[in-house]
Each structure stands twice: as structure tokens, then as C-alpha cells.
């Protein structure tokens, strides 16, 4: 035997997945959305409403719940009211016995798992009943337990599972019950059986011989009247793949309703049992091998029953496909062809399967074998597995969900406005969403998804009421009714066509999207969804009946502010993009994330109009328009108290709050101001500003030519204009540097002057000089001592104390200079 580790080499060529288009829902409706109405039935005293049965007129819904069976009026799609409630609870002794077996008390209730219409007067129900299955008859008129003389409550073993979490299937045909379930407390004896047999029929079940069923999980059963066969769908371990350990496969099995068992061999056993593999697999891919749910779709009116289709949901046990679900369709014709083909043979000694090469004595699965010989029945007993697998229709997958796990399915056929029939699938996800999908020639199209549960549900059931136009879903939270159509949600001809819903069409006269069953001559294009061809000369109207235009909004911002513009989503299939009239949105300035928004910095060149548009299936529509403008509250710079300053914006009436930066204004040559041109009334602050301007301190690091290259001819910036205060920083820095330099110069010269005065030699005046010049004045005497008198004013100008003149050292007075000036200080600036 080849071990499972050897499988890697065998499957390495299959790990390359073919490209599947990710089928996304076009619209999403969370719980409570105003655009999608739901009807929910809940009762505080009712739990686990998971087993559903519709009456023949589809006006009443029978619900199997925990410890109860309900009758609910569903004649109105927007209202569900309870009519009757039948209590069916285990006794206290039953609950205690269940707890003694080691089961949790909450699992020991009676969970109704079989609810079938037996005939025109009675229904049949089976429940787990504290891990001791029981069944009852219910009078359809009085909705009460029917009392049968000399009868006890029927034991439900083989008809209903013991464990409420185990899956099962049941169907009634001509008053007889066909079930697929487990027949023991541990759940290790799977069985397909017939009960309530009448006339010449007897109750039948599978032989306990090893190999008929291998740990199956029953999903669904259906009846084919023309074949007089009941088909069972389930998953089990595929023992024919002996090189893989516990490889799960999906099966379809059949039994004939006319089977009564063999006379000696296979007494009270099925003689017509046969099974085949359902292969949900695309080319060069690993198979989706685990069946989750399956539903039958009857053929079109007048077509052969062989055209019956079975749509199944499959998951995969392979890691490469984890989290993905696939939908495959199988035809009854293909299933019949597989069952009339060759069969594998099981060696009872080695438990190995092989393809039979000797002559075939009988055709397994053929009806009427109950009268066959013992040799023929022994041949059938060892040859019940078809050699070939049932391939999907068109040899491919119908739907592949990349990130959703589907659990339940319902299907119906709808005739569109053009007379063509379309298949609609209703797929329930494990996360609580219902997907409505239409099958087209080029693939599936998911029209919408509707959230129906707040929390994921483990046990669910989906039932379709075609006459009422509703999908009924049973869960532990209650029963939810979802209308199959939602045409009034689409407000325009374009939306109605893009939805591609077979139920909906556009009425060009009433200008509404309506149901195709209520009006004629509607515009519809489910296959292509071409708006340009179907909506010519059509004026869109809103949901309120008024002509609808795109929304427009004014956004007031400040310059250098980051602007975020949001765009509504038309659908998940539409691609949104932004437009600006007569301009292009450069990625260097504008950021467009995946959520459809637009972000940029507000500058004079980025103000203006912005349009968000959506493109879907070749049709472009404008969703919203924004007008980004500057705020109207201007920011005025503080002026000097002696002279109020006025800005050009205030003079011209401009409301822009922030003046245009200087680097964006072309530089004009300015004459150097002369001292006589300065207004004597200008304050010290103003004169300082003039001095700084004359020295060209307002110039930025980049030249005007460099800054001008950042602006496109159309007015768009090629580079994001970040908020900057470089101009103010330069002015403050220059002022601070001048102040510090002046202080340092004054301190340095003062210190130098003091040191120099201390080192000058003091020569006493000679007697000769005293005679010529007479007595010295006090100023002269002070100068002779080495001290220079402080001059208050010279030539009308205040002297600059302690500062050098033209870069020279301070002048030191000597005796010769005093003599030359006739006793007065020279007129030399210090």
C-alpha cells in the first residue's frame, strides 16, 4: 500500500489551480438595511426552528423545533404569524436518563429532525427525544397527535438520529418513509432504510456487510417518478482510494421503490442499491470532494425528466482549497448513464476494490432484481460501486467562491422578459449571508447578498416558496423570510439593467423598475447588461419619483489643509475614479486609495471641482460632485498700533484667509530705498522691515525659476505643497542675528577701550607748555590723565560709543593733538 506521504508526488501536478474569476456580489445589504426588507419570526419560548415543511398550497409553514412543532401562516410574504403550537417534550425521567448516559442536559431535549407529509390527512414527525428517537402521527386538520388504537409511540431508531447534531435525510413516497441516518446510540451504524411499508412491500434496509456505507454524512434525498427510484446524496470515506488515508468522496446512491428484497439472499435487504461518485472538479485542479448540500431543479415544462439538474455545494479537504466553496451541477441523465455502466468488485478477503474484467451477470441498480436468482443477487451484493464518476455539467464548476463557505442551497427557474429561462440559486453562507445568483453562459452573476443572521449558524435549512416568492430559512434564531425580488430598489434604467435580475425590468412608460410578472414590454438584458443599448433616451428617476441627479457638495477648507473626499459605492462591481474638469490628477499630488476616496493638500491650484465617477460593464455614471473652495473667514495679520496695516485681500474684497506665498508671485525688481525716501512717521518696526527687505532677506532657498517649475501650465502642482513658514523663520533669524551681533560688538569694543585706557602712558605737563598755553581746561586735564570725555552730540549726531569707525580701532588722544586743536578735541568721530 502506498502511504499518504507518497501522495505528494502524485498530486504535485494538480496543485496548480486554474484561473477562476472571483464571483463577487454586486450589492450587499446588512441586517436592518432600508433597501432590503426581511420578515423574521421569533418566539421567546421556541428554539432551534431548523426543520421546515411547506404545505401543498404553500400558505402554511410547518416547523420542527425543540420540544415543539409549529404551524405558521406565511400566506403574506411580509408577515409570519403562528397559528398552532404542538408541545412534544420528554418527561423529567427521560431527561434524567439522558443525563445519566453522560450527555449534556441541553442536548437531551427533543429535537424534531423528520417532518414529512404522509398523506392528505396526516403528517409524520420524528425527534431525538433525549437520545431515544421517537416518531408520532399528526392530524393535519386539528394539528394534534393522532391516536391509533392499540399502538404505542413508535420507536424512531433507523428513522431519526440519536444526536441532534448528526445530519440525516428523509422523504415520503406513496405513504412510505425513506430515510438515511444512523441506527445506534454511538452513531456507528449508518443505514438507508424504508419504513411504514404497505401492501406487499416490506420494510427494507441495507445489508450490514462491510463496504456498503463507510462512515457517511447524509445530506439530501429526492424522488424520480419516471424512474421509480429514490436518490440519496451523501459524503463518505472512499475505500477504493487505498493509497490515501481517509479520503472523503461525495456519493449518489439509488434504490427502487418497487424493491421488496430477495427470497433467500438479501432477505429484507435492498437488492437495487448502487452508488457512484460525484466529481466536482475543474481541469487541472484538486477536487471539491465534500458535499455540503444539494437540491434538485425540475426540468422546464415539456422537457424530459432526464433534464433534471442537481445543484450541489462542495468544499474541499485539501489545504489549497480551504475556505473556498464550489457549486457543481449534475444532470439526471448523466447519473443514469453511470449506473448502467461498469461496476467495481470488492474482494471480501483483502477488502480491495478492482475493476471487473469477467462477464457481468446482472446490472446492479436495475429494478426488478428481487425475483433474480441467488447467484445474481450475490453478484449484486459484491458489485454496487459504479466504475465511473458522475461528471458535472459542462465539465466544469458553476460557481467558485474564493472567500465564502456555502452551507445550504435552493434553486428555481425564472422566465425573463425576452422569454428565456434563467436559473437562480440561493446560497446561504456559514457567516449568515444569502447570495442570490443567476447562471449565465459566461459564468455566474451574484445579484446581491443579504445578511439574515447576526451570528453563524451550525444547523440550517433553506426552503423556497415559488408561489409566494420568498426564501424561507430556519435557524436557531428563528425563521426568516426573504423576498426573491427587490426591483423597487433600482432607481434608474441603468441600475435596473446593470442588476441583471431576471425578476426585474424597466418600464419606459412608468419610468420604474418593476417585476416582470406585473407588466409587459419591459426593458431587460440579463445576459449582457448593456445600458447603452437598453436605456436610450431614458430620463432617470429617483426612488421618490423625482428626476434624480448626482449629489453636489461644497467643501470649505483652509490652505495647506489635507482634504479627504469620499465617494459612495455604486456596486461592488463598479470601478470608481476621480475626474477634474480640464485637468489630470497627478499621483504626485493626489492619493486615491482602494476605498474610492481622494486625498490631497489644499493649495490655490488644487481648489475647484472634483467628480467621482463609476464604470460598470462599460457604463459610466457620475456619483457625486465636490466644489472645494477656500474658507470665507480671512486671517488678518497683526499691525502696529501707530499704523494699521492693510492687506491686498482686504482692499480688493477678496475673502481668502491666507495670502499667496511670496515664492508663488513673480519677483519684481525693486529700487534700493534711499534714506530721504523713508517716511519719518514710520515706526521703528516698519523701518526695520524696510531695512530687511532692502537687504533681500525674504528670499527663499529655491529660486523663482525652480518654484515655477513646480506648477504645471494647467495650474496643477507637480509636487505636494507642504505647509511652510520659511519666510517668517528667515526674518526672525536675521533679526536675532543682528541683535546678537550688535550686543557682542558693543561689549567687545567697550572691553577693549577700557583695557587700552589703562595702558596709555600718563606724561605730566611740562612747565613750558603751561606757560604757552596757560592753565589747562578741565577737559584738557581729564584728557591728559588718559580719560576721554563722553561726548553728548557731535555735528548733530549721537556718537557711536565704543565702536570702530570703518573697521578701525578707537582713536586715542595725545598731547600733540590737543595742542594742534588749540585746546579743543578734534572733530573726528569716535
JSON list of N, CA, C and O in Angstrom, two decimals, residues 593-630:
[
{"chain": "A", "resi": 593, "resn": "UNK", "atom": "N", "xyz": [-6.88, 55.92, -2.61]},
{"chain": "A", "resi": 593, "resn": "UNK", "atom": "CA", "xyz": [-6.82, 54.56, -2.06]},
{"chain": "A", "resi": 593, "resn": "UNK", "atom": "C", "xyz": [-7.91, 53.67, -2.65]},
{"chain": "A", "resi": 593, "resn": "UNK", "atom": "O", "xyz": [-8.74, 54.11, -3.46]},
{"chain": "A", "resi": 594, "resn": "UNK", "atom": "N", "xyz": [-7.90, 52.41, -2.21]},
{"chain": "A", "resi": 594, "resn": "UNK", "atom": "CA", "xyz": [-8.84, 51.44, -2.78]},
{"chain": "A", "resi": 594, "resn": "UNK", "atom": "C", "xyz": [-10.28, 51.68, -2.34]},
{"chain": "A", "resi": 594, "resn": "UNK", "atom": "O", "xyz": [-11.21, 51.14, -2.95]},
{"chain": "A", "resi": 595, "resn": "UNK", "atom": "N", "xyz": [-10.50, 52.43, -1.28]},
{"chain": "A", "resi": 595, "resn": "UNK", "atom": "CA", "xyz": [-11.87, 52.66, -0.82]},
{"chain": "A", "resi": 595, "resn": "UNK", "atom": "C", "xyz": [-12.61, 53.71, -1.63]},
{"chain": "A", "resi": 595, "resn": "UNK", "atom": "O", "xyz": [-13.74, 54.08, -1.30]},
{"chain": "A", "resi": 596, "resn": "UNK", "atom": "N", "xyz": [-11.99, 54.24, -2.69]},
{"chain": "A", "resi": 596, "resn": "UNK", "atom": "CA", "xyz": [-12.66, 55.19, -3.56]},
{"chain": "A", "resi": 596, "resn": "UNK", "atom": "C", "xyz": [-12.56, 56.63, -3.14]},
{"chain": "A", "resi": 596, "resn": "UNK", "atom": "O", "xyz": [-13.13, 57.50, -3.81]},
{"chain": "A", "resi": 597, "resn": "UNK", "atom": "N", "xyz": [-11.86, 56.95, -2.07]},
{"chain": "A", "resi": 597, "resn": "UNK", "atom": "CA", "xyz": [-11.74, 58.33, -1.62]},
{"chain": "A", "resi": 597, "resn": "UNK", "atom": "C", "xyz": [-10.60, 59.03, -2.36]},
{"chain": "A", "resi": 597, "resn": "UNK", "atom": "O", "xyz": [-9.84, 58.42, -3.11]},
{"chain": "A", "resi": 598, "resn": "UNK", "atom": "N", "xyz": [-10.49, 60.34, -2.14]},
{"chain": "A", "resi": 598, "resn": "UNK", "atom": "CA", "xyz": [-9.45, 61.16, -2.75]},
{"chain": "A", "resi": 598, "resn": "UNK", "atom": "C", "xyz": [-8.89, 62.08, -1.67]},
{"chain": "A", "resi": 598, "resn": "UNK", "atom": "O", "xyz": [-9.64, 62.73, -0.94]},
{"chain": "A", "resi": 599, "resn": "UNK", "atom": "N", "xyz": [-7.56, 62.15, -1.58]},
{"chain": "A", "resi": 599, "resn": "UNK", "atom": "CA", "xyz": [-6.89, 62.97, -0.58]},
{"chain": "A", "resi": 599, "resn": "UNK", "atom": "C", "xyz": [-5.83, 63.83, -1.26]},
{"chain": "A", "resi": 599, "resn": "UNK", "atom": "O", "xyz": [-5.12, 63.36, -2.16]},
{"chain": "A", "resi": 600, "resn": "UNK", "atom": "N", "xyz": [-5.75, 65.08, -0.82]},
{"chain": "A", "resi": 600, "resn": "UNK", "atom": "CA", "xyz": [-4.75, 65.99, -1.35]},
{"chain": "A", "resi": 600, "resn": "UNK", "atom": "C", "xyz": [-4.62, 67.17, -0.39]},
{"chain": "A", "resi": 600, "resn": "UNK", "atom": "O", "xyz": [-5.42, 67.32, 0.56]},
{"chain": "A", "resi": 601, "resn": "UNK", "atom": "N", "xyz": [-3.62, 68.00, -0.63]},
{"chain": "A", "resi": 601, "resn": "UNK", "atom": "CA", "xyz": [-3.38, 69.19, 0.18]},
{"chain": "A", "resi": 601, "resn": "UNK", "atom": "C", "xyz": [-4.01, 70.40, -0.53]},
{"chain": "A", "resi": 601, "resn": "UNK", "atom": "O", "xyz": [-3.82, 70.59, -1.73]},
{"chain": "A", "resi": 602, "resn": "UNK", "atom": "N", "xyz": [-4.74, 71.19, 0.22]},
{"chain": "A", "resi": 602, "resn": "UNK", "atom": "CA", "xyz": [-5.42, 72.35, -0.35]},
{"chain": "A", "resi": 602, "resn": "UNK", "atom": "C", "xyz": [-4.42, 73.46, -0.65]},
{"chain": "A", "resi": 602, "resn": "UNK", "atom": "O", "xyz": [-3.74, 73.97, 0.26]},
{"chain": "A", "resi": 603, "resn": "UNK", "atom": "N", "xyz": [-4.28, 73.79, -1.90]},
{"chain": "A", "resi": 603, "resn": "UNK", "atom": "CA", "xyz": [-3.46, 74.90, -2.37]},
{"chain": "A", "resi": 603, "resn": "UNK", "atom": "C", "xyz": [-4.28, 75.69, -3.38]},
{"chain": "A", "resi": 603, "resn": "UNK", "atom": "O", "xyz": [-5.33, 75.22, -3.84]},
{"chain": "A", "resi": 604, "resn": "UNK", "atom": "N", "xyz": [-3.84, 76.89, -3.75]},
{"chain": "A", "resi": 604, "resn": "UNK", "atom": "CA", "xyz": [-4.62, 77.63, -4.76]},
{"chain": "A", "resi": 604, "resn": "UNK", "atom": "C", "xyz": [-4.83, 76.86, -6.05]},
{"chain": "A", "resi": 604, "resn": "UNK", "atom": "O", "xyz": [-5.85, 77.05, -6.72]},
{"chain": "A", "resi": 605, "resn": "UNK", "atom": "N", "xyz": [-3.91, 75.99, -6.40]},
{"chain": "A", "resi": 605, "resn": "UNK", "atom": "CA", "xyz": [-4.04, 75.26, -7.66]},
{"chain": "A", "resi": 605, "resn": "UNK", "atom": "C", "xyz": [-4.90, 74.01, -7.52]},
{"chain": "A", "resi": 605, "resn": "UNK", "atom": "O", "xyz": [-5.32, 73.45, -8.53]},
{"chain": "A", "resi": 606, "resn": "UNK", "atom": "N", "xyz": [-5.16, 73.52, -6.29]},
{"chain": "A", "resi": 606, "resn": "UNK", "atom": "CA", "xyz": [-5.98, 72.33, -6.11]},
{"chain": "A", "resi": 606, "resn": "UNK", "atom": "C", "xyz": [-7.41, 72.65, -5.74]},
{"chain": "A", "resi": 606, "resn": "UNK", "atom": "O", "xyz": [-8.21, 71.74, -5.51]},
{"chain": "A", "resi": 607, "resn": "UNK", "atom": "N", "xyz": [-7.76, 73.92, -5.63]},
{"chain": "A", "resi": 607, "resn": "UNK", "atom": "CA", "xyz": [-9.14, 74.29, -5.39]},
{"chain": "A", "resi": 607, "resn": "UNK", "atom": "C", "xyz": [-9.94, 74.16, -6.68]},
{"chain": "A", "resi": 607, "resn": "UNK", "atom": "O", "xyz": [-9.42, 74.35, -7.77]},
{"chain": "A", "resi": 608, "resn": "UNK", "atom": "N", "xyz": [-11.21, 73.82, -6.52]},
{"chain": "A", "resi": 608, "resn": "UNK", "atom": "CA", "xyz": [-12.05, 73.69, -7.69]},
{"chain": "A", "resi": 608, "resn": "UNK", "atom": "C", "xyz": [-13.01, 72.53, -7.59]},
{"chain": "A", "resi": 608, "resn": "UNK", "atom": "O", "xyz": [-13.33, 72.04, -6.49]},
{"chain": "A", "resi": 609, "resn": "UNK", "atom": "N", "xyz": [-13.47, 72.03, -8.73]},
{"chain": "A", "resi": 609, "resn": "UNK", "atom": "CA", "xyz": [-14.48, 70.97, -8.79]},
{"chain": "A", "resi": 609, "resn": "UNK", "atom": "C", "xyz": [-13.81, 69.61, -8.98]},
{"chain": "A", "resi": 609, "resn": "UNK", "atom": "O", "xyz": [-12.82, 69.47, -9.69]},
{"chain": "A", "resi": 610, "resn": "UNK", "atom": "N", "xyz": [-14.43, 68.58, -8.33]},
{"chain": "A", "resi": 610, "resn": "UNK", "atom": "CA", "xyz": [-13.98, 67.20, -8.44]},
{"chain": "A", "resi": 610, "resn": "UNK", "atom": "C", "xyz": [-15.20, 66.31, -8.64]},
{"chain": "A", "resi": 610, "resn": "UNK", "atom": "O", "xyz": [-16.22, 66.46, -7.95]},
{"chain": "A", "resi": 611, "resn": "UNK", "atom": "N", "xyz": [-15.11, 65.38, -9.57]},
{"chain": "A", "resi": 611, "resn": "UNK", "atom": "CA", "xyz": [-16.20, 64.48, -9.91]},
{"chain": "A", "resi": 611, "resn": "UNK", "atom": "C", "xyz": [-15.78, 63.05, -9.63]},
{"chain": "A", "resi": 611, "resn": "UNK", "atom": "O", "xyz": [-14.69, 62.62, -10.06]},
{"chain": "A", "resi": 612, "resn": "UNK", "atom": "N", "xyz": [-16.61, 62.32, -8.90]},
{"chain": "A", "resi": 612, "resn": "UNK", "atom": "CA", "xyz": [-16.39, 60.89, -8.69]},
{"chain": "A", "resi": 612, "resn": "UNK", "atom": "C", "xyz": [-17.31, 60.13, -9.63]},
{"chain": "A", "resi": 612, "resn": "UNK", "atom": "O", "xyz": [-18.53, 60.31, -9.61]},
{"chain": "A", "resi": 613, "resn": "UNK", "atom": "N", "xyz": [-16.72, 59.27, -10.45]},
{"chain": "A", "resi": 613, "resn": "UNK", "atom": "CA", "xyz": [-17.46, 58.51, -11.44]},
{"chain": "A", "resi": 613, "resn": "UNK", "atom": "C", "xyz": [-17.25, 57.02, -11.23]},
{"chain": "A", "resi": 613, "resn": "UNK", "atom": "O", "xyz": [-16.22, 56.59, -10.71]},
{"chain": "A", "resi": 614, "resn": "UNK", "atom": "N", "xyz": [-18.24, 56.23, -11.62]},
{"chain": "A", "resi": 614, "resn": "UNK", "atom": "CA", "xyz": [-18.19, 54.77, -11.52]},
{"chain": "A", "resi": 614, "resn": "UNK", "atom": "C", "xyz": [-18.39, 54.19, -12.91]},
{"chain": "A", "resi": 614, "resn": "UNK", "atom": "O", "xyz": [-19.28, 54.62, -13.66]},
{"chain": "A", "resi": 615, "resn": "UNK", "atom": "N", "xyz": [-17.59, 53.19, -13.23]},
{"chain": "A", "resi": 615, "resn": "UNK", "atom": "CA", "xyz": [-17.67, 52.49, -14.51]},
{"chain": "A", "resi": 615, "resn": "UNK", "atom": "C", "xyz": [-17.99, 51.03, -14.23]},
{"chain": "A", "resi": 615, "resn": "UNK", "atom": "O", "xyz": [-17.26, 50.35, -13.52]},
{"chain": "A", "resi": 616, "resn": "UNK", "atom": "N", "xyz": [-19.11, 50.58, -14.79]},
{"chain": "A", "resi": 616, "resn": "UNK", "atom": "CA", "xyz": [-19.54, 49.20, -14.62]},
{"chain": "A", "resi": 616, "resn": "UNK", "atom": "C", "xyz": [-20.07, 48.67, -15.94]},
{"chain": "A", "resi": 616, "resn": "UNK", "atom": "O", "xyz": [-21.00, 49.25, -16.51]},
{"chain": "A", "resi": 617, "resn": "UNK", "atom": "N", "xyz": [-19.48, 47.62, -16.39]},
{"chain": "A", "resi": 617, "resn": "UNK", "atom": "CA", "xyz": [-19.91, 46.96, -17.62]},
{"chain": "A", "resi": 617, "resn": "UNK", "atom": "C", "xyz": [-19.97, 47.94, -18.79]},
{"chain": "A", "resi": 617, "resn": "UNK", "atom": "O", "xyz": [-20.88, 47.91, -19.62]},
{"chain": "A", "resi": 618, "resn": "UNK", "atom": "N", "xyz": [-18.97, 48.84, -18.84]},
{"chain": "A", "resi": 618, "resn": "UNK", "atom": "CA", "xyz": [-18.89, 49.80, -19.92]},
{"chain": "A", "resi": 618, "resn": "UNK", "atom": "C", "xyz": [-19.74, 51.03, -19.76]},
{"chain": "A", "resi": 618, "resn": "UNK", "atom": "O", "xyz": [-19.70, 51.92, -20.62]},
{"chain": "A", "resi": 619, "resn": "UNK", "atom": "N", "xyz": [-20.51, 51.14, -18.70]},
{"chain": "A", "resi": 619, "resn": "UNK", "atom": "CA", "xyz": [-21.37, 52.30, -18.48]},
{"chain": "A", "resi": 619, "resn": "UNK", "atom": "C", "xyz": [-20.75, 53.19, -17.40]},
{"chain": "A", "resi": 619, "resn": "UNK", "atom": "O", "xyz": [-20.36, 52.70, -16.33]},
{"chain": "A", "resi": 620, "resn": "UNK", "atom": "N", "xyz": [-20.66, 54.49, -17.68]},
{"chain": "A", "resi": 620, "resn": "UNK", "atom": "CA", "xyz": [-20.07, 55.46, -16.76]},
{"chain": "A", "resi": 620, "resn": "UNK", "atom": "C", "xyz": [-21.15, 56.38, -16.23]},
{"chain": "A", "resi": 620, "resn": "UNK", "atom": "O", "xyz": [-21.93, 56.94, -17.01]},
{"chain": "A", "resi": 621, "resn": "UNK", "atom": "N", "xyz": [-21.18, 56.55, -14.93]},
{"chain": "A", "resi": 621, "resn": "UNK", "atom": "CA", "xyz": [-22.13, 57.46, -14.30]},
{"chain": "A", "resi": 621, "resn": "UNK", "atom": "C", "xyz": [-21.42, 58.26, -13.22]},
{"chain": "A", "resi": 621, "resn": "UNK", "atom": "O", "xyz": [-20.49, 57.77, -12.57]},
{"chain": "A", "resi": 622, "resn": "UNK", "atom": "N", "xyz": [-21.83, 59.52, -13.08]},
{"chain": "A", "resi": 622, "resn": "UNK", "atom": "CA", "xyz": [-21.28, 60.41, -12.07]},
{"chain": "A", "resi": 622, "resn": "UNK", "atom": "C", "xyz": [-22.03, 60.22, -10.76]},
{"chain": "A", "resi": 622, "resn": "UNK", "atom": "O", "xyz": [-23.27, 60.36, -10.72]},
{"chain": "A", "resi": 623, "resn": "UNK", "atom": "N", "xyz": [-21.29, 59.89, -9.71]},
{"chain": "A", "resi": 623, "resn": "UNK", "atom": "CA", "xyz": [-21.91, 59.61, -8.42]},
{"chain": "A", "resi": 623, "resn": "UNK", "atom": "C", "xyz": [-22.06, 60.86, -7.57]},
{"chain": "A", "resi": 623, "resn": "UNK", "atom": "O", "xyz": [-23.08, 61.06, -6.93]},
{"chain": "A", "resi": 624, "resn": "UNK", "atom": "N", "xyz": [-21.02, 61.69, -7.53]},
{"chain": "A", "resi": 624, "resn": "UNK", "atom": "CA", "xyz": [-21.08, 62.89, -6.71]},
{"chain": "A", "resi": 624, "resn": "UNK", "atom": "C", "xyz": [-20.11, 63.93, -7.26]},
{"chain": "A", "resi": 624, "resn": "UNK", "atom": "O", "xyz": [-19.15, 63.57, -7.96]},
{"chain": "A", "resi": 625, "resn": "UNK", "atom": "N", "xyz": [-20.37, 65.19, -6.94]},
{"chain": "A", "resi": 625, "resn": "UNK", "atom": "CA", "xyz": [-19.53, 66.31, -7.37]},
{"chain": "A", "resi": 625, "resn": "UNK", "atom": "C", "xyz": [-19.20, 67.15, -6.14]},
{"chain": "A", "resi": 625, "resn": "UNK", "atom": "O", "xyz": [-20.09, 67.49, -5.34]},
{"chain": "A", "resi": 626, "resn": "UNK", "atom": "N", "xyz": [-17.94, 67.48, -5.98]},
{"chain": "A", "resi": 626, "resn": "UNK", "atom": "CA", "xyz": [-17.47, 68.31, -4.88]},
{"chain": "A", "resi": 626, "resn": "UNK", "atom": "C", "xyz": [-16.91, 69.62, -5.44]},
{"chain": "A", "resi": 626, "resn": "UNK", "atom": "O", "xyz": [-16.24, 69.63, -6.47]},
{"chain": "A", "resi": 627, "resn": "UNK", "atom": "N", "xyz": [-17.21, 70.71, -4.74]},
{"chain": "A", "resi": 627, "resn": "UNK", "atom": "CA", "xyz": [-16.61, 72.01, -5.05]},
{"chain": "A", "resi": 627, "resn": "UNK", "atom": "C", "xyz": [-15.77, 72.42, -3.85]},
{"chain": "A", "resi": 627, "resn": "UNK", "atom": "O", "xyz": [-16.30, 72.79, -2.79]},
{"chain": "A", "resi": 628, "resn": "UNK", "atom": "N", "xyz": [-14.47, 72.31, -3.99]},
{"chain": "A", "resi": 628, "resn": "UNK", "atom": "CA", "xyz": [-13.54, 72.63, -2.91]},
{"chain": "A", "resi": 628, "resn": "UNK", "atom": "C", "xyz": [-13.15, 74.10, -3.05]},
{"chain": "A", "resi": 628, "resn": "UNK", "atom": "O", "xyz": [-12.61, 74.52, -4.08]},
{"chain": "A", "resi": 629, "resn": "UNK", "atom": "N", "xyz": [-13.46, 74.88, -2.02]},
{"chain": "A", "resi": 629, "resn": "UNK", "atom": "CA", "xyz": [-13.12, 76.31, -2.05]},
{"chain": "A", "resi": 629, "resn": "UNK", "atom": "C", "xyz": [-12.51, 76.71, -0.72]},
{"chain": "A", "resi": 629, "resn": "UNK", "atom": "O", "xyz": [-12.60, 75.98, 0.27]},
{"chain": "A", "resi": 630, "resn": "UNK", "atom": "N", "xyz": [-11.93, 77.89, -0.72]},
{"chain": "A", "resi": 630, "resn": "UNK", "atom": "CA", "xyz": [-11.27, 78.40, 0.47]},
{"chain": "A", "resi": 630, "resn": "UNK", "atom": "C", "xyz": [-12.30, 78.98, 1.44]},
{"chain": "A", "resi": 630, "resn": "UNK", "atom": "O", "xyz": [-13.33, 79.52, 1.03]}
]
